[in-house]
PDB file of C-alpha atoms in Angstrom:
ATOM      1  CA  MET A   1     166.496  27.856 250.697  1.00 84.00           C
ATOM      2  CA  ASN A   2     167.893  31.291 251.486  1.00 92.00           C
ATOM      3  CA  LEU A   3     166.897  34.345 249.491  1.00 92.00           C
ATOM      4  CA  GLN A   4     170.223  34.706 247.697  1.00 92.00           C
ATOM      5  CA  GLU A   5     170.033  31.130 246.425  1.00 95.00           C
ATOM      6  CA  LEU A   6     166.422  31.659 245.378  1.00 95.00           C
ATOM      7  CA  ILE A   7     167.230  34.819 243.383  1.00 94.00           C
ATOM      8  CA  GLN A   8     170.081  32.971 241.685  1.00 94.00           C
ATOM      9  CA  LEU A   9     167.701  30.178 240.669  1.00 93.00           C
ATOM     10  CA  VAL A  10     165.238  32.682 239.244  1.00 93.00           C
ATOM     11  CA  ASN A  11     167.951  34.393 237.218  1.00 92.00           C
ATOM     12  CA  GLN A  12     168.988  31.051 235.714  1.00 91.00           C
ATOM     13  CA  SER A  13     165.420  30.196 234.699  1.00 88.00           C
ATOM     14  CA  ASP A  14     162.883  31.086 232.010  1.00 81.00           C
ATOM     15  CA  ILE A  15     161.807  34.051 234.132  1.00 81.00           C
ATOM     16  CA  ALA A  16     165.165  35.659 233.404  1.00 78.00           C
ATOM     17  CA  SER A  17     164.373  35.493 229.687  1.00 75.00           C
ATOM     18  CA  ILE A  18     161.726  38.204 230.077  1.00 76.00           C
ATOM     19  CA  ARG A  19     163.787  40.265 232.509  1.00 81.00           C
ATOM     20  CA  ASN A  20     165.404  42.426 229.826  1.00 79.00           C
ATOM     21  CA  SER A  21     162.034  43.024 228.163  1.00 78.00           C
ATOM     22  CA  ILE A  22     160.470  44.126 231.445  1.00 81.00           C
ATOM     23  CA  VAL A  23     163.403  46.433 232.211  1.00 82.00           C
ATOM     24  CA  GLU A  24     163.184  48.023 228.746  1.00 82.00           C
ATOM     25  CA  ILE A  25     159.408  48.364 228.899  1.00 80.00           C
ATOM     26  CA  LEU A  26     159.608  50.030 232.313  1.00 80.00           C
ATOM     27  CA  ARG A  27     162.251  52.408 230.954  1.00 81.00           C
ATOM     28  CA  LEU A  28     159.986  53.392 228.067  1.00 79.00           C
ATOM     29  CA  VAL A  29     156.866  53.590 230.234  1.00 74.00           C
ATOM     30  CA  GLY A  30     158.642  55.850 232.701  1.00 74.00           C
ATOM     31  CA  ASP A  31     160.033  58.177 230.048  1.00 77.00           C
ATOM     32  CA  PRO A  32     157.596  60.966 229.085  1.00 77.00           C
ATOM     33  CA  HIS A  33     159.509  61.447 225.823  1.00 82.00           C
ATOM     34  CA  THR A  34     158.916  57.894 224.589  1.00 81.00           C
ATOM     35  CA  SER A  35     157.621  57.974 221.024  1.00 81.00           C
ATOM     36  CA  ALA A  36     155.092  55.754 219.287  1.00 79.00           C
ATOM     37  CA  LYS A  37     157.910  54.659 216.983  1.00 83.00           C
ATOM     38  CA  GLN A  38     160.050  53.430 219.905  1.00 84.00           C
ATOM     39  CA  LEU A  39     157.143  51.515 221.408  1.00 81.00           C
ATOM     40  CA  THR A  40     156.187  50.038 218.040  1.00 84.00           C
ATOM     41  CA  GLU A  41     159.753  48.822 217.501  1.00 85.00           C
ATOM     42  CA  LEU A  42     159.813  47.203 220.923  1.00 81.00           C
ATOM     43  CA  ILE A  43     156.524  45.389 220.343  1.00 82.00           C
ATOM     44  CA  GLU A  44     157.393  44.265 216.823  1.00 84.00           C
ATOM     45  CA  ARG A  45     160.601  42.591 218.055  1.00 83.00           C
ATOM     46  CA  ASP A  46     158.420  40.192 220.043  1.00 80.00           C
ATOM     47  CA  PRO A  47     155.974  38.328 217.728  1.00 81.00           C
ATOM     48  CA  PRO A  48     153.841  36.796 220.539  1.00 76.00           C
ATOM     49  CA  LEU A  49     153.521  40.211 222.153  1.00 77.00           C
ATOM     50  CA  SER A  50     152.625  41.765 218.794  1.00 83.00           C
ATOM     51  CA  GLY A  51     149.869  39.205 218.369  1.00 81.00           C
ATOM     52  CA  LYS A  52     148.450  39.875 221.820  1.00 77.00           C
ATOM     53  CA  ILE A  53     148.466  43.641 221.351  1.00 79.00           C
ATOM     54  CA  LEU A  54     146.654  43.317 218.030  1.00 85.00           C
ATOM     55  CA  ARG A  55     144.103  40.877 219.459  1.00 80.00           C
ATOM     56  CA  ARG A  56     143.384  43.250 222.306  1.00 76.00           C
ATOM     57  CA  ALA A  57     143.069  46.215 219.958  1.00 79.00           C
ATOM     58  CA  ASN A  58     140.616  44.225 217.827  1.00 81.00           C
ATOM     59  CA  SER A  59     138.630  42.879 220.772  1.00 74.00           C
ATOM     60  CA  VAL A  60     135.084  43.914 221.636  1.00 60.00           C
ATOM     61  CA  PHE A  61     136.587  45.587 224.702  1.00 65.00           C
ATOM     62  CA  TYR A  62     137.446  48.548 222.470  1.00 65.00           C
ATOM     63  CA  GLY A  63     134.096  48.600 220.714  1.00 65.00           C
ATOM     64  CA  SER A  64     135.180  48.776 217.079  1.00 66.00           C
ATOM     65  CA  THR A  65     134.174  46.533 214.180  1.00 69.00           C
ATOM     66  CA  ARG A  66     136.977  47.671 211.847  1.00 77.00           C
ATOM     67  CA  LYS A  67     139.862  45.197 212.034  1.00 82.00           C
ATOM     68  CA  ILE A  68     143.423  46.480 212.138  1.00 85.00           C
ATOM     69  CA  SER A  69     146.673  44.682 211.382  1.00 85.00           C
ATOM     70  CA  GLU A  70     149.461  47.091 212.309  1.00 86.00           C
ATOM     71  CA  ILE A  71     150.907  47.947 215.716  1.00 85.00           C
ATOM     72  CA  ARG A  72     150.880  51.659 214.908  1.00 83.00           C
ATOM     73  CA  GLN A  73     147.151  51.406 214.199  1.00 83.00           C
ATOM     74  CA  ALA A  74     146.694  49.600 217.513  1.00 83.00           C
ATOM     75  CA  ILE A  75     148.393  52.488 219.301  1.00 79.00           C
ATOM     76  CA  VAL A  76     146.037  54.958 217.627  1.00 79.00           C
ATOM     77  CA  ARG A  77     142.952  52.879 218.467  1.00 79.00           C
ATOM     78  CA  VAL A  78     143.517  52.251 222.146  1.00 76.00           C
ATOM     79  CA  GLY A  79     145.760  55.185 222.964  1.00 78.00           C
ATOM     80  CA  PHE A  80     149.467  55.520 223.652  1.00 78.00           C
ATOM     81  CA  ASP A  81     149.228  55.218 227.443  1.00 78.00           C
ATOM     82  CA  VAL A  82     147.001  52.146 227.253  1.00 78.00           C
ATOM     83  CA  VAL A  83     149.365  50.421 224.807  1.00 78.00           C
ATOM     84  CA  LYS A  84     152.291  51.068 227.155  1.00 78.00           C
ATOM     85  CA  GLU A  85     150.316  49.435 229.968  1.00 83.00           C
ATOM     86  CA  LEU A  86     149.267  46.549 227.742  1.00 79.00           C
ATOM     87  CA  THR A  87     152.868  46.005 226.654  1.00 80.00           C
ATOM     88  CA  LEU A  88     154.046  45.757 230.239  1.00 84.00           C
ATOM     89  CA  SER A  89     151.119  43.684 231.467  1.00 86.00           C
ATOM     90  CA  GLN A  90     151.178  41.228 228.570  1.00 80.00           C
ATOM     91  CA  LYS A  91     154.884  40.576 229.056  1.00 82.00           C
ATOM     92  CA  VAL A  92     154.557  40.049 232.801  1.00 88.00           C
ATOM     93  CA  CYS A  93     151.450  37.915 232.215  1.00 87.00           C
ATOM     94  CA  GLU A  94     153.686  35.218 230.715  1.00 84.00           C
ATOM     95  CA  LEU A  95     154.766  34.385 234.270  1.00 86.00           C
ATOM     96  CA  PHE A  96     151.183  33.729 235.324  1.00 88.00           C
ATOM     97  CA  GLU A  97     149.923  31.546 232.485  1.00 82.00           C
ATOM     98  CA  TYR A  98     150.720  28.148 234.013  1.00 78.00           C
ATOM     99  CA  GLY A  99     151.379  26.627 237.425  1.00 78.00           C
ATOM    100  CA  THR A 100     149.471  25.371 240.418  1.00 76.00           C
ATOM    101  CA  ARG A 101     145.703  25.155 240.795  1.00 85.00           C
ATOM    102  CA  ARG A 102     144.779  24.300 244.362  1.00 84.00           C
ATOM    103  CA  ASP A 103     142.162  25.281 246.928  1.00 78.00           C
ATOM    104  CA  GLY A 104     141.102  28.521 245.248  1.00 81.00           C
ATOM    105  CA  PHE A 105     144.586  29.386 244.022  1.00 91.00           C
ATOM    106  CA  SER A 106     145.626  29.592 240.397  1.00 92.00           C
ATOM    107  CA  ARG A 107     148.162  31.793 238.690  1.00 92.00           C
ATOM    108  CA  MET A 108     145.464  33.232 236.445  1.00 93.00           C
ATOM    109  CA  GLU A 109     143.404  34.256 239.488  1.00 94.00           C
ATOM    110  CA  LEU A 110     146.591  35.728 240.914  1.00 95.00           C
ATOM    111  CA  TRP A 111     147.052  37.612 237.643  1.00 95.00           C
ATOM    112  CA  LYS A 112     143.509  38.976 237.809  1.00 95.00           C
ATOM    113  CA  ASN A 113     144.304  40.344 241.255  1.00 96.00           C
ATOM    114  CA  SER A 114     147.548  41.891 239.957  1.00 96.00           C
ATOM    115  CA  VAL A 115     145.737  43.667 237.120  1.00 95.00           C
ATOM    116  CA  ALA A 116     143.022  44.924 239.468  1.00 97.00           C
ATOM    117  CA  VAL A 117     145.557  46.274 241.967  1.00 98.00           C
ATOM    118  CA  ALA A 118     147.496  47.940 239.123  1.00 96.00           C
ATOM    119  CA  LEU A 119     144.349  49.641 237.825  1.00 96.00           C
ATOM    120  CA  CYS A 120     143.308  50.718 241.308  1.00 98.00           C
ATOM    121  CA  ALA A 121     146.732  52.195 242.099  1.00 97.00           C
ATOM    122  CA  LYS A 122     146.710  54.058 238.778  1.00 96.00           C
ATOM    123  CA  PHE A 123     143.199  55.407 239.346  1.00 97.00           C
ATOM    124  CA  ILE A 124     144.184  56.651 242.817  1.00 98.00           C
ATOM    125  CA  TYR A 125     147.190  58.449 241.343  1.00 97.00           C
ATOM    126  CA  ARG A 126     145.128  60.029 238.569  1.00 95.00           C
ATOM    127  CA  GLN A 127     142.084  61.038 240.575  1.00 96.00           C
ATOM    128  CA  GLU A 128     143.767  62.040 243.828  1.00 96.00           C
ATOM    129  CA  PHE A 129     147.215  63.294 242.774  1.00 95.00           C
ATOM    130  CA  GLY A 130     146.680  64.369 239.162  1.00 93.00           C
ATOM    131  CA  HIS A 131     149.414  62.069 237.807  1.00 90.00           C
ATOM    132  CA  LYS A 132     149.267  59.339 235.166  1.00 87.00           C
ATOM    133  CA  GLY A 133     150.309  56.739 237.712  1.00 89.00           C
ATOM    134  CA  GLU A 134     152.461  54.677 235.364  1.00 87.00           C
ATOM    135  CA  GLU A 135     154.913  53.598 238.053  1.00 89.00           C
ATOM    136  CA  ALA A 136     152.055  52.794 240.443  1.00 93.00           C
ATOM    137  CA  TYR A 137     150.497  50.665 237.685  1.00 93.00           C
ATOM    138  CA  ALA A 138     153.810  48.859 237.147  1.00 92.00           C
ATOM    139  CA  ALA A 139     154.134  48.196 240.889  1.00 95.00           C
ATOM    140  CA  GLY A 140     150.642  46.697 240.934  1.00 96.00           C
ATOM    141  CA  ILE A 141     151.382  44.455 237.962  1.00 95.00           C
ATOM    142  CA  LEU A 142     154.562  43.157 239.636  1.00 95.00           C
ATOM    143  CA  HIS A 143     153.514  43.011 243.284  1.00 96.00           C
ATOM    144  CA  ASN A 144     152.553  39.306 243.201  1.00 95.00           C
ATOM    145  CA  ILE A 145     155.680  38.073 241.420  1.00 95.00           C
ATOM    146  CA  GLY A 146     157.037  36.649 244.687  1.00 96.00           C
ATOM    147  CA  ILE A 147     154.125  34.194 244.848  1.00 96.00           C
ATOM    148  CA  VAL A 148     154.926  33.016 241.319  1.00 94.00           C
ATOM    149  CA  VAL A 149     158.541  32.455 242.402  1.00 95.00           C
ATOM    150  CA  GLU A 150     157.389  30.402 245.385  1.00 96.00           C
ATOM    151  CA  ASP A 151     155.122  28.278 243.199  1.00 94.00           C
ATOM    152  CA  GLN A 152     157.799  27.677 240.569  1.00 92.00           C
ATOM    153  CA  PHE A 153     160.944  27.187 242.635  1.00 94.00           C
ATOM    154  CA  MET A 154     159.699  25.900 246.012  1.00 95.00           C
ATOM    155  CA  HIS A 155     156.653  24.099 244.706  1.00 94.00           C
ATOM    156  CA  ASN A 156     156.087  21.452 247.395  1.00 94.00           C
ATOM    157  CA  GLN A 157     156.560  23.967 250.177  1.00 96.00           C
ATOM    158  CA  PHE A 158     154.260  26.385 248.367  1.00 95.00           C
ATOM    159  CA  LEU A 159     151.530  23.740 248.306  1.00 94.00           C
ATOM    160  CA  GLU A 160     151.979  23.493 252.058  1.00 95.00           C
ATOM    161  CA  VAL A 161     151.548  27.289 252.283  1.00 95.00           C
ATOM    162  CA  ILE A 162     148.252  27.070 250.384  1.00 94.00           C
ATOM    163  CA  ASP A 163     147.101  24.153 252.541  1.00 93.00           C
ATOM    164  CA  ILE A 164     147.802  25.833 255.884  1.00 94.00           C
ATOM    165  CA  LYS A 165     146.660  29.333 254.860  1.00 93.00           C
ATOM    166  CA  PRO A 166     143.080  28.752 256.147  1.00 90.00           C
ATOM    167  CA  MET A 167     144.530  27.782 259.540  1.00 90.00           C
ATOM    168  CA  MET A 168     146.623  30.957 259.612  1.00 89.00           C
ATOM    169  CA  LYS A 169     143.650  33.375 259.685  1.00 87.00           C
ATOM    170  CA  ASP A 170     143.552  33.021 255.880  1.00 89.00           C
ATOM    171  CA  ASN A 171     146.675  35.191 255.736  1.00 92.00           C
ATOM    172  CA  ILE A 172     149.321  33.955 253.311  1.00 95.00           C
ATOM    173  CA  LEU A 173     152.016  36.032 255.016  1.00 95.00           C
ATOM    174  CA  ASN A 174     151.621  33.985 258.201  1.00 94.00           C
ATOM    175  CA  ALA A 175     151.705  30.738 256.233  1.00 95.00           C
ATOM    176  CA  GLU A 176     154.779  31.802 254.233  1.00 96.00           C
ATOM    177  CA  SER A 177     156.668  32.868 257.344  1.00 95.00           C
ATOM    178  CA  SER A 178     155.863  29.535 258.956  1.00 95.00           C
ATOM    179  CA  VAL A 179     157.056  27.492 255.964  1.00 96.00           C
ATOM    180  CA  PHE A 180     159.809  29.630 254.376  1.00 96.00           C
ATOM    181  CA  GLY A 181     160.877  32.058 257.082  1.00 95.00           C
ATOM    182  CA  TYR A 182     160.097  34.991 254.748  1.00 96.00           C
ATOM    183  CA  ASN A 183     157.206  36.065 252.530  1.00 97.00           C
ATOM    184  CA  HIS A 184     156.433  36.827 248.886  1.00 97.00           C
ATOM    185  CA  ALA A 185     156.802  40.593 249.288  1.00 97.00           C
ATOM    186  CA  ILE A 186     160.377  40.177 250.517  1.00 97.00           C
ATOM    187  CA  ILE A 187     161.136  37.782 247.644  1.00 97.00           C
ATOM    188  CA  ALA A 188     159.706  40.207 245.096  1.00 96.00           C
ATOM    189  CA  GLY A 189     161.550  43.195 246.545  1.00 96.00           C
ATOM    190  CA  ASP A 190     164.895  41.391 246.503  1.00 96.00           C
ATOM    191  CA  LEU A 191     164.309  40.092 242.973  1.00 95.00           C
ATOM    192  CA  LEU A 192     163.320  43.462 241.504  1.00 94.00           C
ATOM    193  CA  GLU A 193     166.233  45.138 243.293  1.00 95.00           C
ATOM    194  CA  ASN A 194     168.532  42.526 241.745  1.00 94.00           C
ATOM    195  CA  TRP A 195     167.050  43.464 238.374  1.00 91.00           C
ATOM    196  CA  ASN A 196     167.972  47.121 239.006  1.00 90.00           C
ATOM    197  CA  LEU A 197     164.412  48.379 238.673  1.00 89.00           C
ATOM    198  CA  PRO A 198     163.564  51.872 239.999  1.00 89.00           C
ATOM    199  CA  VAL A 199     163.920  52.267 243.757  1.00 92.00           C
ATOM    200  CA  ASP A 200     160.350  53.565 244.239  1.00 92.00           C
ATOM    201  CA  LEU A 201     158.890  50.576 242.401  1.00 93.00           C
ATOM    202  CA  VAL A 202     161.068  48.095 244.322  1.00 95.00           C
ATOM    203  CA  SER A 203     160.083  49.621 247.667  1.00 95.00           C
ATOM    204  CA  ALA A 204     156.385  49.709 246.789  1.00 96.00           C
ATOM    205  CA  VAL A 205     156.456  45.987 246.010  1.00 96.00           C
ATOM    206  CA  ARG A 206     158.663  45.041 248.974  1.00 97.00           C
ATOM    207  CA  PHE A 207     156.487  46.903 251.480  1.00 97.00           C
ATOM    208  CA  HIS A 208     153.038  46.450 249.948  1.00 96.00           C
ATOM    209  CA  HIS A 209     151.917  44.645 253.116  1.00 96.00           C
ATOM    210  CA  ALA A 210     153.853  46.946 255.494  1.00 95.00           C
ATOM    211  CA  PRO A 211     153.728  50.439 253.956  1.00 96.00           C
ATOM    212  CA  PHE A 212     155.078  52.385 256.921  1.00 95.00           C
ATOM    213  CA  LYS A 213     158.323  50.433 256.956  1.00 93.00           C
ATOM    214  CA  ALA A 214     159.332  52.214 253.745  1.00 91.00           C
ATOM    215  CA  ASP A 215     161.272  55.481 253.724  1.00 88.00           C
ATOM    216  CA  ASN A 216     159.069  58.545 254.104  1.00 84.00           C
ATOM    217  CA  GLU A 217     160.175  60.113 250.811  1.00 82.00           C
ATOM    218  CA  ILE A 218     158.630  57.255 248.830  1.00 89.00           C
ATOM    219  CA  GLY A 219     155.651  56.837 251.101  1.00 92.00           C
ATOM    220  CA  ARG A 220     153.043  57.886 248.542  1.00 95.00           C
ATOM    221  CA  ILE A 221     153.573  55.045 246.065  1.00 96.00           C
ATOM    222  CA  VAL A 222     153.970  52.443 248.832  1.00 97.00           C
ATOM    223  CA  GLN A 223     150.829  53.560 250.667  1.00 97.00           C
ATOM    224  CA  THR A 224     148.897  53.819 247.403  1.00 97.00           C
ATOM    225  CA  LEU A 225     149.817  50.239 246.508  1.00 97.00           C
ATOM    226  CA  TYR A 226     148.801  49.080 249.973  1.00 97.00           C
ATOM    227  CA  MET A 227     145.417  50.779 249.656  1.00 98.00           C
ATOM    228  CA  ALA A 228     144.874  49.385 246.151  1.00 98.00           C
ATOM    229  CA  ASP A 229     145.698  45.881 247.369  1.00 97.00           C
ATOM    230  CA  TYR A 230     143.447  46.282 250.419  1.00 97.00           C
ATOM    231  CA  LEU A 231     140.507  47.470 248.301  1.00 97.00           C
ATOM    232  CA  CYS A 232     140.862  44.673 245.723  1.00 97.00           C
ATOM    233  CA  GLN A 233     141.256  42.024 248.421  1.00 95.00           C
ATOM    234  CA  GLY A 234     138.168  43.359 250.170  1.00 95.00           C
ATOM    235  CA  HIS A 235     136.170  42.996 246.957  1.00 96.00           C
ATOM    236  CA  GLY A 236     137.473  39.475 246.336  1.00 95.00           C
ATOM    237  CA  ILE A 237     139.030  40.228 242.953  1.00 96.00           C
ATOM    238  CA  GLY A 238     141.149  37.266 241.905  1.00 94.00           C
ATOM    239  CA  PHE A 239     143.237  35.302 244.394  1.00 94.00           C
ATOM    240  CA  CYS A 240     143.255  37.148 247.709  1.00 92.00           C
ATOM    241  CA  ASP A 241     146.331  36.470 249.841  1.00 92.00           C
ATOM    242  CA  THR A 242     145.053  38.522 252.808  1.00 91.00           C
ATOM    243  CA  PRO A 243     141.290  38.824 252.240  1.00 89.00           C
ATOM    244  CA  TYR A 244     140.502  40.396 255.610  1.00 87.00           C
ATOM    245  CA  GLY A 245     143.198  43.062 255.444  1.00 87.00           C
ATOM    246  CA  ASN A 246     144.130  45.558 258.122  1.00 94.00           C
ATOM    247  CA  ARG A 247     141.551  48.320 258.266  1.00 95.00           C
ATOM    248  CA  LEU A 248     143.544  50.407 260.742  1.00 97.00           C
ATOM    249  CA  MET A 249     146.509  50.386 258.348  1.00 97.00           C
ATOM    250  CA  PHE A 250     144.230  51.311 255.465  1.00 97.00           C
ATOM    251  CA  ARG A 251     142.782  54.263 257.352  1.00 97.00           C
ATOM    252  CA  ARG A 252     146.280  55.353 258.365  1.00 97.00           C
ATOM    253  CA  CYS A 253     147.256  55.424 254.689  1.00 97.00           C
ATOM    254  CA  LEU A 254     144.148  57.451 253.859  1.00 97.00           C
ATOM    255  CA  SER A 255     145.091  59.959 256.529  1.00 97.00           C
ATOM    256  CA  HIS A 256     148.732  60.253 255.431  1.00 96.00           C
ATOM    257  CA  LEU A 257     147.743  60.746 251.796  1.00 96.00           C
ATOM    258  CA  ASP A 258     144.812  63.042 252.674  1.00 97.00           C
ATOM    259  CA  ILE A 259     142.312  60.923 250.743  1.00 97.00           C
ATOM    260  CA  LYS A 260     138.654  60.592 251.712  1.00 97.00           C
ATOM    261  CA  GLU A 261     137.431  57.030 252.072  1.00 97.00           C
ATOM    262  CA  LYS A 262     134.405  57.904 249.943  1.00 97.00           C
ATOM    263  CA  ALA A 263     136.784  58.618 247.056  1.00 97.00           C
ATOM    264  CA  THR A 264     138.222  55.100 247.296  1.00 97.00           C
ATOM    265  CA  ASP A 265     134.683  53.677 247.246  1.00 97.00           C
ATOM    266  CA  TYR A 266     134.146  55.241 243.827  1.00 97.00           C
ATOM    267  CA  ILE A 267     137.587  54.149 242.618  1.00 98.00           C
ATOM    268  CA  ILE A 268     137.137  50.492 243.525  1.00 98.00           C
ATOM    269  CA  GLN A 269     133.748  50.424 241.809  1.00 98.00           C
ATOM    270  CA  GLU A 270     135.471  51.714 238.678  1.00 97.00           C
ATOM    271  CA  VAL A 271     138.054  48.932 239.018  1.00 97.00           C
ATOM    272  CA  VAL A 272     135.346  46.289 239.446  1.00 97.00           C
ATOM    273  CA  ALA A 273     133.656  47.527 236.273  1.00 96.00           C
ATOM    274  CA  GLU A 274     136.928  47.448 234.307  1.00 93.00           C
ATOM    275  CA  ILE A 275     137.760  43.934 235.490  1.00 95.00           C
ATOM    276  CA  LYS A 276     134.269  42.793 234.475  1.00 94.00           C
ATOM    277  CA  LYS A 277     134.850  44.157 230.971  1.00 88.00           C
ATOM    278  CA  MET A 278     138.186  42.356 230.821  1.00 86.00           C
ATOM    279  CA  GLU A 279     136.586  39.095 231.948  1.00 89.00           C
ATOM    280  CA  ASN A 280     133.941  39.405 229.257  1.00 86.00           C
ATOM    281  CA  ALA A 281     136.691  40.052 226.692  1.00 76.00           C
ATOM    282  CA  GLY A 282     138.487  36.861 227.746  1.00 80.00           C
ATOM    283  CA  TRP A 283     141.500  38.475 229.367  1.00 79.00           C
ATOM    284  CA  PHE A 284     141.712  35.907 232.161  1.00 81.00           C
ATOM    285  CA  GLY A 285     141.357  32.637 230.303  1.00 70.00           C
TER     286      GLY A 285
END
């Protein structure tokens, strides 16, 4: 199946039903003038999302015994920025709730990896560049969507990818290229471009395994996503599509971004701790 046919299939499927929500959420997340009222209205239009936000706000993860029942109260409890991230992540999470379980792969393990990479990219942006990192977080949340597309729309071939991955140096990119002729990063980039998402986000996702193929002016977000993915893969968080990574590429990104490797050691430990809290709170099934 060629990429154009694949994108058309996706846009005719259930995945397309959350497309508009994702686009609107990303618009609100990326707008510094977004108000609590706008975000509340968006969440309240989606009853399942409202329920998830309230459950998260009332979970032990946030350390409060006083139960709340209103979205506005949830925003106050966990913070505006966190609710924006939760809104995006919970909507995207719908894509990862079902699907294949085979030889160490499951969509929920893939989702855990997506969340970890999103957190890591955000932490790098905040600690190294002094920015909130909302777009980097969004890129991390969406960077595995191409694997979901493979599982859902080319299922039998995807099973073959999972089966031959160990024989391909445990690198899913090699297995995908062998079976499909392209890989999940290319699928995701083309899909998100078709959805008219921001260029920086699209490029970060498309080149998250090949950061120096992206244009120089958007190099920071692409290289940050690559580093976040490399660090999370190296620590075995969730399903790891390239667990051995490319250390030379990682060090090249560090050099280009002028980041000390010791700083990333601290950041990934922070990510590991956050993911552990999420696991204990039942975020991943």
